[in-house]
mmCIF file of C-alpha atoms in Angstrom:
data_model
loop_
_atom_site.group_PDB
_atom_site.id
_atom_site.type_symbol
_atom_site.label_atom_id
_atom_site.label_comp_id
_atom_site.label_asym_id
_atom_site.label_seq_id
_atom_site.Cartn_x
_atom_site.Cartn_y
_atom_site.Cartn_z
ATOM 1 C CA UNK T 221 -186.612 -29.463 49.422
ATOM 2 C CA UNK T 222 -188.539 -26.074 48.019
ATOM 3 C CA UNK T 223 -185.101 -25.434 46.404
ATOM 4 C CA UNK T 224 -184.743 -21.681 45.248
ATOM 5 C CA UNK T 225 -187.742 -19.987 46.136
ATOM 6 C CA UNK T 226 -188.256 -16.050 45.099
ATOM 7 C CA UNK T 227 -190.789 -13.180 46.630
ATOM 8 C CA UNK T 228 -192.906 -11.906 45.633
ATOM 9 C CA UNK T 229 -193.799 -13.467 42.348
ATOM 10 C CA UNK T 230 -195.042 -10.138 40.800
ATOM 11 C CA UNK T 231 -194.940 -6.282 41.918
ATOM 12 C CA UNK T 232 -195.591 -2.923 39.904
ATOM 13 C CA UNK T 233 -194.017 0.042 41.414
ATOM 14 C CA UNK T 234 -194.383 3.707 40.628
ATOM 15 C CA UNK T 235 -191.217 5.531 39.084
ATOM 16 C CA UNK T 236 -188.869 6.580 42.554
ATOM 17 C CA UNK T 237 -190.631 3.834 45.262
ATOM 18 C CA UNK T 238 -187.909 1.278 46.918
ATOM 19 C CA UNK T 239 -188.746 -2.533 47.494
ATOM 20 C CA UNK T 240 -186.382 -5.380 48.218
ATOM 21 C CA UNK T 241 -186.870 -8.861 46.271
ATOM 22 C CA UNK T 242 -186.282 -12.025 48.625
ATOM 23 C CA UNK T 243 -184.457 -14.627 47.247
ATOM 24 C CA UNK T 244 -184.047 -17.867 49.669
ATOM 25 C CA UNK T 245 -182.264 -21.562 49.340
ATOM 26 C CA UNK T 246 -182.753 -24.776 51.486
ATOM 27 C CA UNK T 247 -179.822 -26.168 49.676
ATOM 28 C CA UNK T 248 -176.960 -25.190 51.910
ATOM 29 C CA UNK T 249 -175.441 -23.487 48.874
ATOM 30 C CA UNK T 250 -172.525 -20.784 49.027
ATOM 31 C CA UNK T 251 -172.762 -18.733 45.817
ATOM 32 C CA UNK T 252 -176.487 -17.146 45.407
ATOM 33 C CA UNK T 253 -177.053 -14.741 42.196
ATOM 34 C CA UNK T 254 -179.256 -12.363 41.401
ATOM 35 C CA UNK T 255 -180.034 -11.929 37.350
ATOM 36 C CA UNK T 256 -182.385 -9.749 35.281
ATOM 37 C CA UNK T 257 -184.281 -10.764 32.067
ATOM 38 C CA UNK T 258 -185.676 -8.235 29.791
ATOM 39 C CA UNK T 259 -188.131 -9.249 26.616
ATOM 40 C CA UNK T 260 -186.293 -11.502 24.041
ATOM 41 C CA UNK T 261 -182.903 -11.234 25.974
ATOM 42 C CA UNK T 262 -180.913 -13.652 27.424
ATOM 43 C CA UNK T 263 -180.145 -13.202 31.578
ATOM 44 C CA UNK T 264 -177.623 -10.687 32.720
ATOM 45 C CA UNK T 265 -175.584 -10.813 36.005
ATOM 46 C CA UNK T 266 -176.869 -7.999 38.282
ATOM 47 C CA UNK T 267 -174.531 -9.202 41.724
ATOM 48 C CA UNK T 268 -173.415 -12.103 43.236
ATOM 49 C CA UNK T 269 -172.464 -13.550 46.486
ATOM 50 C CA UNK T 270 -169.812 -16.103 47.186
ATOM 51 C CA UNK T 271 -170.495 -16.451 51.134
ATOM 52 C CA UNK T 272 -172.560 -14.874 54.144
ATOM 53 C CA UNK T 273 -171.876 -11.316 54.123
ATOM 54 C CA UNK T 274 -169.930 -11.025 51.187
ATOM 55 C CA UNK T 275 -171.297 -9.689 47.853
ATOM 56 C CA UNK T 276 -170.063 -8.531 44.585
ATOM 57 C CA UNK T 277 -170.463 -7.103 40.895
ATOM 58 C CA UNK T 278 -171.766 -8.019 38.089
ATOM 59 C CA UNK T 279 -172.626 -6.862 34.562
ATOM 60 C CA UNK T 280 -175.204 -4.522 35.618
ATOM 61 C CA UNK T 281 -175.194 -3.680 38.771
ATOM 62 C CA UNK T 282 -176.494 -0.062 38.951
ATOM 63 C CA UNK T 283 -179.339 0.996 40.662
ATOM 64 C CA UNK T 284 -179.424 -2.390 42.662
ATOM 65 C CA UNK T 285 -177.710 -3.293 45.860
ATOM 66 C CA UNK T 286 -178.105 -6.413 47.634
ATOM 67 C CA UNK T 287 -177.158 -8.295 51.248
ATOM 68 C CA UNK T 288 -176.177 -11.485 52.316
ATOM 69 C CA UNK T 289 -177.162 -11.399 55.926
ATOM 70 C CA UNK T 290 -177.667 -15.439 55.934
ATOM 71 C CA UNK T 291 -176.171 -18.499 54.212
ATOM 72 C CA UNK T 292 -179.594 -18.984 52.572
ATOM 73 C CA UNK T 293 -180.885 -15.738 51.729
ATOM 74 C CA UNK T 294 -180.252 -13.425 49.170
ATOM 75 C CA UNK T 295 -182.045 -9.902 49.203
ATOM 76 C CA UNK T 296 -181.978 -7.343 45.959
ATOM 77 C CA UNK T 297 -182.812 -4.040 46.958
ATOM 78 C CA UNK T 298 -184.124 -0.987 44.336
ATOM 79 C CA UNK T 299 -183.723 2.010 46.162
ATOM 80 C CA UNK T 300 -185.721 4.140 43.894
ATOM 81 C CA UNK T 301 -187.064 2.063 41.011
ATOM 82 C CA UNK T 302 -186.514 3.539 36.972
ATOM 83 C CA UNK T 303 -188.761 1.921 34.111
ATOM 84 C CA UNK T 304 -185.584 0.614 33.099
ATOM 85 C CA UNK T 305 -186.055 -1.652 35.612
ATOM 86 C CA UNK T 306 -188.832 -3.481 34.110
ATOM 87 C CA UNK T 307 -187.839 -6.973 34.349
ATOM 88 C CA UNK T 308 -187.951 -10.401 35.318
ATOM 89 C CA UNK T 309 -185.718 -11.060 38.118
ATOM 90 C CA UNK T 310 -184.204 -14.695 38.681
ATOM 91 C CA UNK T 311 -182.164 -15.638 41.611
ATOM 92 C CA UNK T 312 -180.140 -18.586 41.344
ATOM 93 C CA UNK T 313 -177.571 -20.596 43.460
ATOM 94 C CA UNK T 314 -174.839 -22.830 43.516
ATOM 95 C CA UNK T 315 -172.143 -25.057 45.731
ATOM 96 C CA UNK T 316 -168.735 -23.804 45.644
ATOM 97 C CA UNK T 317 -166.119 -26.496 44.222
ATOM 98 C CA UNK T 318 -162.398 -26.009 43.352
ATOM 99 C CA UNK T 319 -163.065 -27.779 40.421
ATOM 100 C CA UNK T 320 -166.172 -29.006 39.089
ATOM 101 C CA UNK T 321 -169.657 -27.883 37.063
ATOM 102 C CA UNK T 322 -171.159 -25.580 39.478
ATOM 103 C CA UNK T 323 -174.480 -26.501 38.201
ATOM 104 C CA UNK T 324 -176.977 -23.187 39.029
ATOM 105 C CA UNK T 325 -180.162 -23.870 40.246
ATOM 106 C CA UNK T 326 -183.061 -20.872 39.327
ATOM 107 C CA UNK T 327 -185.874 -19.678 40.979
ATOM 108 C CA UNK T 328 -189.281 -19.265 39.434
ATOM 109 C CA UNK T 329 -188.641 -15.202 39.207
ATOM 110 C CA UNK T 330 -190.308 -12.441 39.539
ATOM 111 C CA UNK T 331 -191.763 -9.996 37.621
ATOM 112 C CA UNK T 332 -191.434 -6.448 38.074
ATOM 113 C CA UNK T 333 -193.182 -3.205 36.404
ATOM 114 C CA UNK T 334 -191.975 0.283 37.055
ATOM 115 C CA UNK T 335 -194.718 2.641 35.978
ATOM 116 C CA UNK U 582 -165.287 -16.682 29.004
ATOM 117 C CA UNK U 583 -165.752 -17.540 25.192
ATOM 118 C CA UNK U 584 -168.598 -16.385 22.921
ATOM 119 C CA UNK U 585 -171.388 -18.868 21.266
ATOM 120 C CA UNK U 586 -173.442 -18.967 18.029
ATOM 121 C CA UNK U 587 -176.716 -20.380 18.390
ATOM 122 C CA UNK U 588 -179.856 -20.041 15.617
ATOM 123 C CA UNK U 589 -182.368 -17.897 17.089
ATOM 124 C CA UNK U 590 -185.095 -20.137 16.404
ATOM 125 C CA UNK U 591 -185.755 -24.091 15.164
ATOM 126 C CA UNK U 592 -188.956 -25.908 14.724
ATOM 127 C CA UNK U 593 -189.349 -29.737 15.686
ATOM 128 C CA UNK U 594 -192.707 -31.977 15.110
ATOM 129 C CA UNK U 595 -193.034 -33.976 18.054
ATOM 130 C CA UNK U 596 -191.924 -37.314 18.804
ATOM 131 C CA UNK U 597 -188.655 -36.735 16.121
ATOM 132 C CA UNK U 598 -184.803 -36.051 17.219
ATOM 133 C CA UNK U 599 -183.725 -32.493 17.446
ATOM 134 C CA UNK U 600 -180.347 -31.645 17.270
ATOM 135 C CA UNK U 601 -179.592 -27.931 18.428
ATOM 136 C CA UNK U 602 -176.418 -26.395 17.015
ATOM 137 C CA UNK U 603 -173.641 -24.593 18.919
ATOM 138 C CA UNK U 604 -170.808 -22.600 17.230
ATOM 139 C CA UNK U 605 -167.867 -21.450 19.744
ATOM 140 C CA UNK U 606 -165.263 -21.541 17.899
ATOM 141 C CA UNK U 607 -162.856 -19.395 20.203
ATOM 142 C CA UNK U 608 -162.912 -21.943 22.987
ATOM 143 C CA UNK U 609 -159.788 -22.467 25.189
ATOM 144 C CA UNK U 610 -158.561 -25.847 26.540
ATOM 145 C CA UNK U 611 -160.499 -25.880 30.345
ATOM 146 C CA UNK U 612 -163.543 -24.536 28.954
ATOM 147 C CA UNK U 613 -166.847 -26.754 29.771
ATOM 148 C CA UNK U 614 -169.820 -26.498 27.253
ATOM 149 C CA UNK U 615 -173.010 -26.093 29.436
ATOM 150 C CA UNK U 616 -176.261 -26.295 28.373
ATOM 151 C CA UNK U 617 -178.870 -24.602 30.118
ATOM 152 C CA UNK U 618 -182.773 -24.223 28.877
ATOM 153 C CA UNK U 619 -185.619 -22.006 30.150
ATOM 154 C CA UNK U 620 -189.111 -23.439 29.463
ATOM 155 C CA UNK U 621 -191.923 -20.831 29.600
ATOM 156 C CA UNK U 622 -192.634 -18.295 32.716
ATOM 157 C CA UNK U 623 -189.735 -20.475 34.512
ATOM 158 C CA UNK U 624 -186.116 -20.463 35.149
ATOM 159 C CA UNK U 625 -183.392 -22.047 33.690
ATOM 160 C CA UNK U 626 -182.456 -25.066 34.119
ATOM 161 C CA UNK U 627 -179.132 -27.433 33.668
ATOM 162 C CA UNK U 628 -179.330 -29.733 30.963
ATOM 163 C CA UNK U 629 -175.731 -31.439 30.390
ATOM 164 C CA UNK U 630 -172.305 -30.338 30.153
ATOM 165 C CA UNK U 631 -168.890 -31.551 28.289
ATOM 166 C CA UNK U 632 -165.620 -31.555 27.918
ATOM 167 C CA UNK U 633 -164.281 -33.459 24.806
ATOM 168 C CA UNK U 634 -166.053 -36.613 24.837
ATOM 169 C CA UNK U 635 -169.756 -36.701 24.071
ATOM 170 C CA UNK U 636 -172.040 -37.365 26.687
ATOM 171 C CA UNK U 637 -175.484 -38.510 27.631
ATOM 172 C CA UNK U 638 -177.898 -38.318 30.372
ATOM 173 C CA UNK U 639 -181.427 -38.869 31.056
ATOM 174 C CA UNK U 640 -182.201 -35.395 29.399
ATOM 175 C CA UNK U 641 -180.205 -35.055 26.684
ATOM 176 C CA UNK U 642 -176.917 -35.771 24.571
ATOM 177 C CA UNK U 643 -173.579 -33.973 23.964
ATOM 178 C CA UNK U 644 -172.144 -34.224 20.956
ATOM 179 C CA UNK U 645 -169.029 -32.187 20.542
ATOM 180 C CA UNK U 646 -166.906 -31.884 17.251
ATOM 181 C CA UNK U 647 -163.578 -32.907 17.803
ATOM 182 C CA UNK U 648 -161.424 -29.928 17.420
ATOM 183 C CA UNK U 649 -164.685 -28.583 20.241
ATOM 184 C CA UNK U 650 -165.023 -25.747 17.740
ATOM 185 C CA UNK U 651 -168.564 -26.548 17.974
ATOM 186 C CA UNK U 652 -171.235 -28.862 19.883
ATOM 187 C CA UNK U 653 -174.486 -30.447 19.309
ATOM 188 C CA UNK U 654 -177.342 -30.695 22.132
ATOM 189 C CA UNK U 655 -179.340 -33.600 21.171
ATOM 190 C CA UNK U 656 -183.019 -34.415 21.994
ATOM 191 C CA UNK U 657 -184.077 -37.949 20.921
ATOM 192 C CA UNK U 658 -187.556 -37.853 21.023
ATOM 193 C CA UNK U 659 -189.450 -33.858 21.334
ATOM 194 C CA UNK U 660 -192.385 -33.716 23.822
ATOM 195 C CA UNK U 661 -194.064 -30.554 24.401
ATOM 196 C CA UNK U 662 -192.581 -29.751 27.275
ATOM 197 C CA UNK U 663 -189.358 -30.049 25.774
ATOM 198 C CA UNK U 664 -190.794 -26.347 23.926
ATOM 199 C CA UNK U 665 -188.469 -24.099 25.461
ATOM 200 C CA UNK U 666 -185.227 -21.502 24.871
ATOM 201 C CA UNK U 667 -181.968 -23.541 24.876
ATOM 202 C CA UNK U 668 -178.708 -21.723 26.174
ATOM 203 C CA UNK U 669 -175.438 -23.386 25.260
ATOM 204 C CA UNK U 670 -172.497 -21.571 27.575
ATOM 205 C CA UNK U 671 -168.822 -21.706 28.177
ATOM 206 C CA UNK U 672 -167.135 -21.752 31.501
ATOM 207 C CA UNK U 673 -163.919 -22.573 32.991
ATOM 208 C CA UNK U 674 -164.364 -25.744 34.704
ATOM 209 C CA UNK U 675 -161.256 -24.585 37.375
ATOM 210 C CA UNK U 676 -162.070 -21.748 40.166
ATOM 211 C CA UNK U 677 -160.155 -18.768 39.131
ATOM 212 C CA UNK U 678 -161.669 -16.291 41.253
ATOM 213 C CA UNK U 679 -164.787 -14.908 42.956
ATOM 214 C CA UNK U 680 -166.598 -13.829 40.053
ATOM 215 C CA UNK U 681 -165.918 -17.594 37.865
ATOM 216 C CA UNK U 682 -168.777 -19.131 38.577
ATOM 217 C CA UNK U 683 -170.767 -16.283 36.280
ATOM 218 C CA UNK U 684 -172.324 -17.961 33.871
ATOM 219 C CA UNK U 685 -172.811 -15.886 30.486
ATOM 220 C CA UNK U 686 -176.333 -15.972 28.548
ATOM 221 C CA UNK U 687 -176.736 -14.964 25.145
ATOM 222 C CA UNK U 688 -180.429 -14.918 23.199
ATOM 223 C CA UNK U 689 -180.580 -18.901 23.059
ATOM 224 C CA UNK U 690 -182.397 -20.704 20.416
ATOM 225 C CA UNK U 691 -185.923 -20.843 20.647
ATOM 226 C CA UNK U 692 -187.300 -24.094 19.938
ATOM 227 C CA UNK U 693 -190.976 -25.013 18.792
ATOM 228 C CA UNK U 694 -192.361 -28.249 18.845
ATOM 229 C CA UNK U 695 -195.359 -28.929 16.371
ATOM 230 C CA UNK U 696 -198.050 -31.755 17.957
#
């Protein structure tokens, strides 16, 4: 299994250019996540998806939108990219349980530069 | 979900125990203690997770205090590779909801381990 694999693995855009981050799962898993890590910070929730077409909110959301079109892939889309979206983007997934740990598995990330 | 306390940084020498410290001292009844850590340039990974007893696997041990105010992620022996940021996290363990599988990061503790 690749598990949670993420492209491209680095990118610099100019301020106001669009690009869409891939995030795919060979793990059958339900939820999928997309999170952002700036320098010296812990991750933050960007959106989330509990199913095939079916997305959500998180913490910071704006100036990102994502789809769900399969079960195993998760695409974040900057429509026109800010330098406040200099990052390092980790997509992450998970089984859905009633109960249980809902352990999150990461990807490797990817790095992104808006000039 | 609860917050958590963690040192920002802690030094080991290699080969000794380490025993990272966890402060959440609002926690409610059904909230699991996860422990997640994120080695250089990768993702984060699971570590362990507990309720009320402490707990071991081939990773790490759990040790929580008994009124859970607080927890203890214990490495027996530091490697190198073991140098990495260490997230301790609260969750519900029940599904309440779309959005409960969020997991919350704060800063982490950084931990260094001297050859």
């Amino acid at each position: 299994n690749a598990g949670v694999t993420q492209t491209p693995k680095f990118r610099v855009l100019k301020t106001g250019q669009s690009m869409t981050l891939l995030c795919a799962q060979d793990m059958n898993h339900e939820y999928m996540y997309w999170y952002r890590q700036d320098p010296g910070m812990g991750l933050r929730l960007i959106h989330y998806s509990v199913g095939e077409g079916t997305t959500a909110k998180g913490e910071v959301p704006d100036g990102y939108n994502v789809s769900r079109l399969k079960k195993q892939n998760f695409l974040l889309g900057l429509e026109s990219a800010a330098p406040s979206q200099t990052s390092v983007y980790f997509c992450a997934s998970s089984y859905f349980m009633w109960v249980g740990i809902n352990e999150q598995f990461f990807g490797p990330g990817t790095r992104l530069t808006v000039l | 979900d609860a917050k958590t306390t963690q040192p920002n940084s802690m030094e080991s020498n290699e080969e000794e125990p380490v025993h990272l410290p966890c402060n959440h001292s609002t926690i409610s009844g059904t909230d699991y203690i996860h422990w997640y850590r994120q080695l250089p340039s990768q993702g984060p990974e699971y570590v362990i997770h507990g309720l009320t007893s402490n707990v071991n696997n081939r990773m790490a041990s759990l040790a929580i205090a008994e009124d859970r105010k607080s927890s203890t992620l214990i490495l027996h022996r530091a490697t190198l590779r073991d140098a990495a940021v260490y997230y301790c996290i609260l969750r519900d363990l029940a599904y309440s909801g779309a959005g409960s599988y969020q997991l919350t990061f704060g800063k982490g503790t950084k931990l260094s381990v001297i050859p």
